[in-house]
PDB file of C-alpha atoms in Angstrom:
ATOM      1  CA  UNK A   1      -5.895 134.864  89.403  1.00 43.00           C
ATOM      2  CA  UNK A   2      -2.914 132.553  89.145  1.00 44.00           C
ATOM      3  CA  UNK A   3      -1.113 134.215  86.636  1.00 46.00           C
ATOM      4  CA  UNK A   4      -1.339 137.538  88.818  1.00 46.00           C
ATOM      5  CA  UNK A   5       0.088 135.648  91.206  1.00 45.00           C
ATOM      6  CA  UNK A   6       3.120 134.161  89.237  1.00 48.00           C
ATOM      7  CA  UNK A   7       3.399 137.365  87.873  1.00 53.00           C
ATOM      8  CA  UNK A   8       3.517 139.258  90.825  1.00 58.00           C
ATOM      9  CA  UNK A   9       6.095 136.928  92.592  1.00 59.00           C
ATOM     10  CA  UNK A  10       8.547 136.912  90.036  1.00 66.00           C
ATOM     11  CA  UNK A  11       8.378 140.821  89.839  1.00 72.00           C
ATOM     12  CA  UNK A  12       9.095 140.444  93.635  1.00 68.00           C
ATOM     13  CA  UNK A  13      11.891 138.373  93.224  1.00 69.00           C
ATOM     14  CA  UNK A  14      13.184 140.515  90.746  1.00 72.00           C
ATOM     15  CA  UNK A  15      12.814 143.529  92.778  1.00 76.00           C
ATOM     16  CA  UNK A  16      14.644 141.503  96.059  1.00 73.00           C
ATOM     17  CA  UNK A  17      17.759 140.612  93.845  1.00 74.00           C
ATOM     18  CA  UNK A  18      18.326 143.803  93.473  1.00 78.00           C
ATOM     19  CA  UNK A  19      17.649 144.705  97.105  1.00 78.00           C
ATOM     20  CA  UNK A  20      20.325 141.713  97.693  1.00 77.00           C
ATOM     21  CA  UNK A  21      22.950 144.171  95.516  1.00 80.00           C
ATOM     22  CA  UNK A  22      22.328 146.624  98.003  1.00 81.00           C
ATOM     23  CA  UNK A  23      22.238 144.339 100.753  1.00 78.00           C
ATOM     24  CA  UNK A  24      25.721 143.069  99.290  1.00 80.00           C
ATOM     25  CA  UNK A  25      27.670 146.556  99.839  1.00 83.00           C
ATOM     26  CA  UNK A  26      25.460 147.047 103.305  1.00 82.00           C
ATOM     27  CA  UNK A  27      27.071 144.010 104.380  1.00 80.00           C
ATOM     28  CA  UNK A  28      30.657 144.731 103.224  1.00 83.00           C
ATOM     29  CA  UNK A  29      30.350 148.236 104.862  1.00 84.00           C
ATOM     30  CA  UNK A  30      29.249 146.928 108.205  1.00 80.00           C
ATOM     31  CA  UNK A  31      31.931 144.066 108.113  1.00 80.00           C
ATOM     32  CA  UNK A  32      34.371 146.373 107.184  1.00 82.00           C
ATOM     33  CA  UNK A  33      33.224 149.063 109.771  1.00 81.00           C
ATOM     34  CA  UNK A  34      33.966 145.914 112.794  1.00 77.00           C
ATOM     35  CA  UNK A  35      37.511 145.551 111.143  1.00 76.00           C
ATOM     36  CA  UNK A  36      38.087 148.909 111.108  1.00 77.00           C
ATOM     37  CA  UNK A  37      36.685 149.744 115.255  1.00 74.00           C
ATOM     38  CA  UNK A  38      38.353 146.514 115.949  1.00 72.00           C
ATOM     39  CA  UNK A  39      41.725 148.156 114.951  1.00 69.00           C
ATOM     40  CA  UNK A  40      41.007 150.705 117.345  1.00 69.00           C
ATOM     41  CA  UNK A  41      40.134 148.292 120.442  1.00 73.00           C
ATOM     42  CA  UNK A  42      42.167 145.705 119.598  1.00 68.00           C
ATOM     43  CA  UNK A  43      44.204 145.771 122.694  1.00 70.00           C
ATOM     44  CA  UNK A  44      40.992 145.637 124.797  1.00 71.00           C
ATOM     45  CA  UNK A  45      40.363 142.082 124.247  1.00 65.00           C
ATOM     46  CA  UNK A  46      42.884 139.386 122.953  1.00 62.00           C
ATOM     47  CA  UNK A  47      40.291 137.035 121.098  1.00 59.00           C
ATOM     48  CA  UNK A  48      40.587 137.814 117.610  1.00 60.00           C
ATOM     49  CA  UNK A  49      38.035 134.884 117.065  1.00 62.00           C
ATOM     50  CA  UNK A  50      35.612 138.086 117.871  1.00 64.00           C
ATOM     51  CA  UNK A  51      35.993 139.020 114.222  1.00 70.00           C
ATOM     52  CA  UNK A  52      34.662 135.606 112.885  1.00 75.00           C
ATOM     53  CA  UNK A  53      31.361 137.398 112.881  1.00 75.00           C
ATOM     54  CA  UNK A  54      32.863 140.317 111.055  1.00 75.00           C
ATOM     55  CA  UNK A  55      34.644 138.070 108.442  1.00 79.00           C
ATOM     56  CA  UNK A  56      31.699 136.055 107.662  1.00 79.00           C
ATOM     57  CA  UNK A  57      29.192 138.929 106.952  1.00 79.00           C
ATOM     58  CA  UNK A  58      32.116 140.112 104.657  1.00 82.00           C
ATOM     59  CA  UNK A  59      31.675 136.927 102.762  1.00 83.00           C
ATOM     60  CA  UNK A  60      27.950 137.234 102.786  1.00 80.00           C
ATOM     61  CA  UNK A  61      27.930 140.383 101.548  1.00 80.00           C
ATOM     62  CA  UNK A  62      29.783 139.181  98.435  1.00 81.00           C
ATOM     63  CA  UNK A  63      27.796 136.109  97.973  1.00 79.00           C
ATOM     64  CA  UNK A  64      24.839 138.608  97.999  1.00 78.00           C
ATOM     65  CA  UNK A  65      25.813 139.744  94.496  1.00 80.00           C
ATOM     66  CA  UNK A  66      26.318 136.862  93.138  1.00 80.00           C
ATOM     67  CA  UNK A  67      23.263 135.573  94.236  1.00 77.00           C
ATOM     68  CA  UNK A  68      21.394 139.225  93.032  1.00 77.00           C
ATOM     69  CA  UNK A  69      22.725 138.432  89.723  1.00 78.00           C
ATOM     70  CA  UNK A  70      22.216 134.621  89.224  1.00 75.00           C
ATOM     71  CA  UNK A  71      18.717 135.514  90.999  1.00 72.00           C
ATOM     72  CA  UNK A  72      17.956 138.709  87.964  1.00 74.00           C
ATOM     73  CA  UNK A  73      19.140 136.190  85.160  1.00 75.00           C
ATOM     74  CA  UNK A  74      17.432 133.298  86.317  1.00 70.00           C
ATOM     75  CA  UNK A  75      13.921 135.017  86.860  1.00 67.00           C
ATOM     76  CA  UNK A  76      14.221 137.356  83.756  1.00 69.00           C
ATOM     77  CA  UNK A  77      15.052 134.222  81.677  1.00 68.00           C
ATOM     78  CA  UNK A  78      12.739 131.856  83.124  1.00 64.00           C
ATOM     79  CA  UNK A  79      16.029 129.554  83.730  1.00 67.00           C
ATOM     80  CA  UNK A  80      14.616 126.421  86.072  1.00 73.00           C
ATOM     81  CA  UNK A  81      17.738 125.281  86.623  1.00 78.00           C
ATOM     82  CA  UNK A  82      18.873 128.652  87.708  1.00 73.00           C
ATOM     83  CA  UNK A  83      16.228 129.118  89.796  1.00 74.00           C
ATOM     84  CA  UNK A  84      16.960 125.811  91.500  1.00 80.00           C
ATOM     85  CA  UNK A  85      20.599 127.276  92.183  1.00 79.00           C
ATOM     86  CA  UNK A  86      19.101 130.526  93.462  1.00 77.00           C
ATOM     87  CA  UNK A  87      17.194 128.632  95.979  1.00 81.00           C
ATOM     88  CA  UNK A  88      19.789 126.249  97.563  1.00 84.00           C
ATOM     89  CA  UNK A  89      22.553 129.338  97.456  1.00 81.00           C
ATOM     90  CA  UNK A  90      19.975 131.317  99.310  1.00 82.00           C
ATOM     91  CA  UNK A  91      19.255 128.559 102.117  1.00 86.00           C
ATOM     92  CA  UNK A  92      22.848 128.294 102.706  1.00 86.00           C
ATOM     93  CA  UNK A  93      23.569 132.124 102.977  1.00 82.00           C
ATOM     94  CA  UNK A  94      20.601 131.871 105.072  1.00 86.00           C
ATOM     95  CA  UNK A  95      22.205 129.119 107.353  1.00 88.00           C
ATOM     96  CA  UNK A  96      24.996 131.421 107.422  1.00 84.00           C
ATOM     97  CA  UNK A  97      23.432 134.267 108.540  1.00 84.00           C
ATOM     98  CA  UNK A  98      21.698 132.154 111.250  1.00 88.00           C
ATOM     99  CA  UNK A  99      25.515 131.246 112.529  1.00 87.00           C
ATOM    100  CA  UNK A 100      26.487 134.871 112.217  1.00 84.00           C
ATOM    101  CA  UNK A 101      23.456 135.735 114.823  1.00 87.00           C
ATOM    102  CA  UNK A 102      24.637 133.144 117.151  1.00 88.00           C
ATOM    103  CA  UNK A 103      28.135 133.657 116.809  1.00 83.00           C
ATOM    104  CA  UNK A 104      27.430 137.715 117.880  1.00 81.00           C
ATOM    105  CA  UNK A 105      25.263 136.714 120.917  1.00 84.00           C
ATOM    106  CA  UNK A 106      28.177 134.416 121.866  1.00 84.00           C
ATOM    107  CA  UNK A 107      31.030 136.759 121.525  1.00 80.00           C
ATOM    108  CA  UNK A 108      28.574 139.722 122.367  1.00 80.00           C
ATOM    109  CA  UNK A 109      28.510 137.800 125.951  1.00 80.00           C
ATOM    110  CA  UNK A 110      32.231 137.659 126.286  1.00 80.00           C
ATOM    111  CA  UNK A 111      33.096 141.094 125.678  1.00 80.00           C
ATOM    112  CA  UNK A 112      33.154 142.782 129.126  1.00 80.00           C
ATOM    113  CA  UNK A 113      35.164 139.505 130.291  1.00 81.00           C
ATOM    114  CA  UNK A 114      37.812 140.108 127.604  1.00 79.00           C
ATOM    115  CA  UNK A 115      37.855 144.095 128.364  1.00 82.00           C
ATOM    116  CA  UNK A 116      37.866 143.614 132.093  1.00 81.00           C
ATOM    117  CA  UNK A 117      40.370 140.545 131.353  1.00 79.00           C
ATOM    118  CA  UNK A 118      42.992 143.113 129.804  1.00 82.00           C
ATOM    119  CA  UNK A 119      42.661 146.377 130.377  1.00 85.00           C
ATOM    120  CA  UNK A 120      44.555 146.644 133.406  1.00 84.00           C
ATOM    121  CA  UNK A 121      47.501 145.157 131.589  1.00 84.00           C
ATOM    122  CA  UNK A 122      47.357 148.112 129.034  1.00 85.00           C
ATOM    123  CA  UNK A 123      46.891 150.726 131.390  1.00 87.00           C
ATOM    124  CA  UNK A 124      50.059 149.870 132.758  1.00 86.00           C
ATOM    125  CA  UNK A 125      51.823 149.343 129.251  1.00 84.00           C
ATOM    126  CA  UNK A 126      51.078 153.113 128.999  1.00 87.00           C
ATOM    127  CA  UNK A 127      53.925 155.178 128.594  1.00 84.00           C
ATOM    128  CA  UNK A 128      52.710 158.403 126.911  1.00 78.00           C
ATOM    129  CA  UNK A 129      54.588 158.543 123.631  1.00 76.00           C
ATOM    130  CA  UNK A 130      52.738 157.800 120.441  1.00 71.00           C
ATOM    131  CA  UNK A 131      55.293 154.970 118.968  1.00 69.00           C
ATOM    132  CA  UNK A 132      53.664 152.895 121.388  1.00 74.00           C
ATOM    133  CA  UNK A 133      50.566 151.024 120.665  1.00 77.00           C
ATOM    134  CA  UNK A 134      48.770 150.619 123.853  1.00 78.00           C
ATOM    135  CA  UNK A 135      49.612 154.417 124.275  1.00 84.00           C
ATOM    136  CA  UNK A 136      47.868 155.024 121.019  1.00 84.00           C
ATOM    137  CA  UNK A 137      44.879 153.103 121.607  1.00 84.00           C
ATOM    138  CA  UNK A 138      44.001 154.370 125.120  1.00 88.00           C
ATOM    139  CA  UNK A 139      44.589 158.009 124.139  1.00 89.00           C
ATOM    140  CA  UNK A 140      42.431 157.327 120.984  1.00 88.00           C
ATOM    141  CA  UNK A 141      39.744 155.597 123.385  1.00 89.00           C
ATOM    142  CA  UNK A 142      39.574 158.357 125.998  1.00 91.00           C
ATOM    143  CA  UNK A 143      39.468 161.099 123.668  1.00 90.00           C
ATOM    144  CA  UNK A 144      36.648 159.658 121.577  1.00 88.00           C
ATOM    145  CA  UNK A 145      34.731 157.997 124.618  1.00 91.00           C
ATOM    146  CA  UNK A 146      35.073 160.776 126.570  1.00 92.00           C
ATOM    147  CA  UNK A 147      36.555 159.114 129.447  1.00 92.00           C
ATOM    148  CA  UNK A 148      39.087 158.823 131.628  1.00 92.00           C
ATOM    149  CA  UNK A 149      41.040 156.130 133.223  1.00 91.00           C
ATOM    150  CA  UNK A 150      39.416 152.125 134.318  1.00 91.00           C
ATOM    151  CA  UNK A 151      36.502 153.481 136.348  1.00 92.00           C
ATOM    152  CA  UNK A 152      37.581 156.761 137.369  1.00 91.00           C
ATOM    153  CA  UNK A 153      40.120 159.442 136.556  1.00 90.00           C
ATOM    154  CA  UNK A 154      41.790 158.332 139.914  1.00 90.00           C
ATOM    155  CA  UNK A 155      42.961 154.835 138.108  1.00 90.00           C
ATOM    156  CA  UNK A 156      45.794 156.961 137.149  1.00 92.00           C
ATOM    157  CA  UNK A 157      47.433 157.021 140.181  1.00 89.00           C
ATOM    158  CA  UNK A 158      48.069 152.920 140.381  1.00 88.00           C
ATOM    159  CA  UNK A 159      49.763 152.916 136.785  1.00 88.00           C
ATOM    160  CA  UNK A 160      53.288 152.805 136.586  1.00 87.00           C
ATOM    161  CA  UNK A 161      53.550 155.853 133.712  1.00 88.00           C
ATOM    162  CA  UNK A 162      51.631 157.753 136.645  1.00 86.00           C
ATOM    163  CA  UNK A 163      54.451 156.533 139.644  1.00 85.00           C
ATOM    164  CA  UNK A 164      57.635 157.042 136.585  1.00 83.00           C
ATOM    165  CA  UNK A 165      56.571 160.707 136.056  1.00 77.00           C
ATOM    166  CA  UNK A 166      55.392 162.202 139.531  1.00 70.00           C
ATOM    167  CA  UNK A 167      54.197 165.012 138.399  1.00 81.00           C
ATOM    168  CA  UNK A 168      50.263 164.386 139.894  1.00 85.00           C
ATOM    169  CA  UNK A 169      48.597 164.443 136.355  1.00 89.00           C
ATOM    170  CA  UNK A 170      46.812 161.879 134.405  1.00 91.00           C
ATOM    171  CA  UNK A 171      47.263 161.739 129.770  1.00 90.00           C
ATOM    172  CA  UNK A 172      46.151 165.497 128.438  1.00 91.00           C
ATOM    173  CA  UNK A 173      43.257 162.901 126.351  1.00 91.00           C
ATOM    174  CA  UNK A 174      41.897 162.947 129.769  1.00 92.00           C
ATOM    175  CA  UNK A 175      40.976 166.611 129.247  1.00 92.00           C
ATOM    176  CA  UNK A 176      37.610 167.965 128.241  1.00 91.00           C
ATOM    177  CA  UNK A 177      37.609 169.592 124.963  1.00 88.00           C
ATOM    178  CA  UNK A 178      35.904 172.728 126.090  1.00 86.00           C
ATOM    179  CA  UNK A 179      38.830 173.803 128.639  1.00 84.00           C
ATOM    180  CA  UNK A 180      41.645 175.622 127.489  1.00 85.00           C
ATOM    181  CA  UNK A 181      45.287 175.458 128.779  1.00 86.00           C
ATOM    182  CA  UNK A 182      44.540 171.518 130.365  1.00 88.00           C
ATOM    183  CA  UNK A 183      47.751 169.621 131.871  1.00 87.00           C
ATOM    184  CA  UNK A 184      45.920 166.497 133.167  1.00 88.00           C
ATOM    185  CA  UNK A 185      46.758 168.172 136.904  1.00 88.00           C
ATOM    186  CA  UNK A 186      44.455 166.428 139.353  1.00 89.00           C
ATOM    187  CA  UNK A 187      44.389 169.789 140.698  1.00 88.00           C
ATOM    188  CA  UNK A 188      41.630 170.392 138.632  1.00 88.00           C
ATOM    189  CA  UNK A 189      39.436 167.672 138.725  1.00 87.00           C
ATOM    190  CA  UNK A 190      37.240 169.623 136.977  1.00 89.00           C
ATOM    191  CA  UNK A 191      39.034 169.859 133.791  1.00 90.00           C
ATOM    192  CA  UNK A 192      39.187 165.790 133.594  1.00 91.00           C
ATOM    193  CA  UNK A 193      36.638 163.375 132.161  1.00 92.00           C
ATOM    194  CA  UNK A 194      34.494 161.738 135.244  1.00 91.00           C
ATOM    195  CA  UNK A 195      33.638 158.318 133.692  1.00 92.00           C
ATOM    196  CA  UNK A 196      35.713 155.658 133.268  1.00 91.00           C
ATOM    197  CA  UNK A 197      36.541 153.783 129.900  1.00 91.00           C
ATOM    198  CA  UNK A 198      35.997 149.821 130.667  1.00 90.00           C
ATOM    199  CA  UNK A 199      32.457 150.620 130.958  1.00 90.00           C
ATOM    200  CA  UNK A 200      32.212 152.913 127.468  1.00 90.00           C
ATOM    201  CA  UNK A 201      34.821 149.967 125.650  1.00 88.00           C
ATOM    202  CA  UNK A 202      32.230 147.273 126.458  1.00 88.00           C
ATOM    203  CA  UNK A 203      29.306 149.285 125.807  1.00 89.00           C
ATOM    204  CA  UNK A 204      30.515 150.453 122.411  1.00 85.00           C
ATOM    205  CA  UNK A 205      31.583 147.123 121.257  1.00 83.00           C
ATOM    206  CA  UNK A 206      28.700 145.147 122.537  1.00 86.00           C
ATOM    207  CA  UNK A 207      26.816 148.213 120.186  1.00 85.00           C
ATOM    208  CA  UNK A 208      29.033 147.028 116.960  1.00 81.00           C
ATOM    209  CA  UNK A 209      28.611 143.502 117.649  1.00 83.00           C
ATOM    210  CA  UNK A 210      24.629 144.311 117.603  1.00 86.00           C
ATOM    211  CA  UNK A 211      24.945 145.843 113.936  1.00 82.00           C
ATOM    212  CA  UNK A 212      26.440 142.842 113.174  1.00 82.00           C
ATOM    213  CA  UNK A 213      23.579 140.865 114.320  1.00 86.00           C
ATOM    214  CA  UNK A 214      20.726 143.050 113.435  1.00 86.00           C
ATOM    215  CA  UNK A 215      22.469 143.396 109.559  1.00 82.00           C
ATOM    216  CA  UNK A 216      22.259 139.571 109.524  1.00 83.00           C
ATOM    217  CA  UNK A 217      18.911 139.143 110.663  1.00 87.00           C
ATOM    218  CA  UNK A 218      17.508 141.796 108.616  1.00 84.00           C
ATOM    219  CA  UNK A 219      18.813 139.987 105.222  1.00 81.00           C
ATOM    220  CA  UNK A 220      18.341 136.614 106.503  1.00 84.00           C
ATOM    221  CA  UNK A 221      14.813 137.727 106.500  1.00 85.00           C
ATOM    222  CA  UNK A 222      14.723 139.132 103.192  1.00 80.00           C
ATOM    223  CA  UNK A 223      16.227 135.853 101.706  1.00 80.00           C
ATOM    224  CA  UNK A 224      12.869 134.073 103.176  1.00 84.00           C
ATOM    225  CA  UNK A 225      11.118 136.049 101.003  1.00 79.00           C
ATOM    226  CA  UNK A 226      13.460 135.468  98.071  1.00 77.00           C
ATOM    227  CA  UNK A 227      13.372 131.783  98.374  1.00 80.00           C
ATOM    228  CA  UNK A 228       9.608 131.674  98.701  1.00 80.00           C
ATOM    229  CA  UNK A 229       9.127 133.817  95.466  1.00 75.00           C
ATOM    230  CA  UNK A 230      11.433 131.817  93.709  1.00 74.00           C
ATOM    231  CA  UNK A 231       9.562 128.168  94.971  1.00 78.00           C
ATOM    232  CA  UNK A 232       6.112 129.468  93.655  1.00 74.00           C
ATOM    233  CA  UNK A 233       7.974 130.473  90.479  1.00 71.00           C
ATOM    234  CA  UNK A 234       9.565 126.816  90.401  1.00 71.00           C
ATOM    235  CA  UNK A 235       6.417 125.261  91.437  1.00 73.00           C
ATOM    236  CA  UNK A 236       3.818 127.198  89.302  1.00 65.00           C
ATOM    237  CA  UNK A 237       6.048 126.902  85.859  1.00 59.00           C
ATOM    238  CA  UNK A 238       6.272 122.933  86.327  1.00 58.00           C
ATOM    239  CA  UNK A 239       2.492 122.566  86.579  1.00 58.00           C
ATOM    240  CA  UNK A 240       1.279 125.561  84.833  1.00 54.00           C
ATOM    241  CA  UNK A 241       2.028 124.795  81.011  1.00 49.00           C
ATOM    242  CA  UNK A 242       0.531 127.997  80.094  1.00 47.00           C
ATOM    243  CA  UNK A 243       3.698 130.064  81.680  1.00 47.00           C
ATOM    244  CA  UNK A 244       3.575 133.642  81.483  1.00 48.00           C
ATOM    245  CA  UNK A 245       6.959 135.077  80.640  1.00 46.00           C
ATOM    246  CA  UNK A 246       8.165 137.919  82.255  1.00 45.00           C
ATOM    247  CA  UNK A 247       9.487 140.046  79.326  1.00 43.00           C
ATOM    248  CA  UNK A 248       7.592 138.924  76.242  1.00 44.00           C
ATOM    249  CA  UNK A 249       3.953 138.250  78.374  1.00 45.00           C
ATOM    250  CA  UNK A 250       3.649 135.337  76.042  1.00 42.00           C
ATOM    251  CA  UNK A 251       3.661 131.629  76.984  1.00 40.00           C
ATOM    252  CA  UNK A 252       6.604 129.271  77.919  1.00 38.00           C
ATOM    253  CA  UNK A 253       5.993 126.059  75.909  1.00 33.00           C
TER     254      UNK A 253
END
């Protein structure tokens, strides 16, 4: 009955280094994917500490396959001291990943202040050509949010591109997709998006800061189970002197 269970948990732990491989490039992919959004929405908020969260899981992610492959090496080979290694790099990516959950809450919480904090300002930066920035980024935000102005298409009219131009139309992003031949007239309400943006910009990165968090809890969990495999490998082997090894099935002397 013992050795089933030694055997079974270091065939577990071998099987959750390589889910930590995986979990590596998960990591990188969703750290990478807040980089990349944060590009977009950038000018929404003006607290780049927002991507500590982003930069961290990064790191994570990397540590992940290093710890896969000390993890593989140091089960396969019955390595104590590796195991021991495994086990203390694993509680501090877990610690990590703990900070990385409160960090998101924390900047999760502060998002609609920065986006109601700024994006007045760069609604008014707006001047419609595409060297600009701000331009850029609300164009990009109303065409792919599907919205139109702060809270209403109306915002329009208190921007100073809108008061420059006089010519009663709000940015052609404004338009829906499905109506041909759109200026941005207000004389066609109908052809404009209804919703504002400030409530999709929060809402969508209040969503990426939750894949954030839900990536890190997911793998924190799965190190649990990593570092409790490897502590009834550790503990079995040093009172066990009858050790089954893992490739051979002989004994460890």
């Amino acid at each position: 009955m013992g050795q089933c269970g030694i055997t079974s948990s270091k065939t577990v732990l071998v099987f959750l280094n390589l889910i930590f491989w995986a979990a590596a490039g998960i990591l990188c992919y969703v750290g990478a994917y807040v980089f990349i959004t944060y590009d977009d929405y950038d000018h929404f908020f003006e607290d780049v500490y927002t991507l500590i969260p982003a930069v961290t899981i990064i790191a994570v992610g990397g540590l992940l396959f290093i710890i896969g492959l000390i993890g593989c090496c140091a089960t396969i080979r019955e390595s104590r001291c590796g195991l021991i290694t495994f086990v203390i790099i694993l509680l501090l990516v877990f610690v990590t990943d703990v900070a990385v959950v409160v960090l998101g809450y924390i900047y999760r919480s502060k998002v609609e202040d920065e986006v109601n904090h700024s994006i007045q300002k760069v609604y008014n930066e707006y001047n419609g050509t595409n060297a600009d920035a701000s331009s850029r980024a609300i164009d990009y935000v109303q065409r792919q949010l599907h919205c139109c102005g702060i809270h209403t298409y109306s915002d329009w009219m208190n921007t100073r591109w809108f008061n420059e131009f006089q010519n009663n139309s709000v940015p052609v992003s404004c338009c829906k997709p499905n109506v041909n031949n759109c200026t941005g007239s207000l004389a066609h309400p109908g052809d404009l998006y209804p919703e504002g943006c400030e409530a999709l910009v929060v809402k969508k990165l209040k969503e990426i800061m939750m894949y954030v968090i839900w990536a890190a809890l997911t793998f924190a969990t799965i190190q649990v189970f990593g570092m409790l495999c490897a502590c009834v490998v550790l503990c079995r082997r040093s009172r066990d002197p009858a050790y089954e090894l893992l490739i051979t099935g002989g004994t460890y002397a």
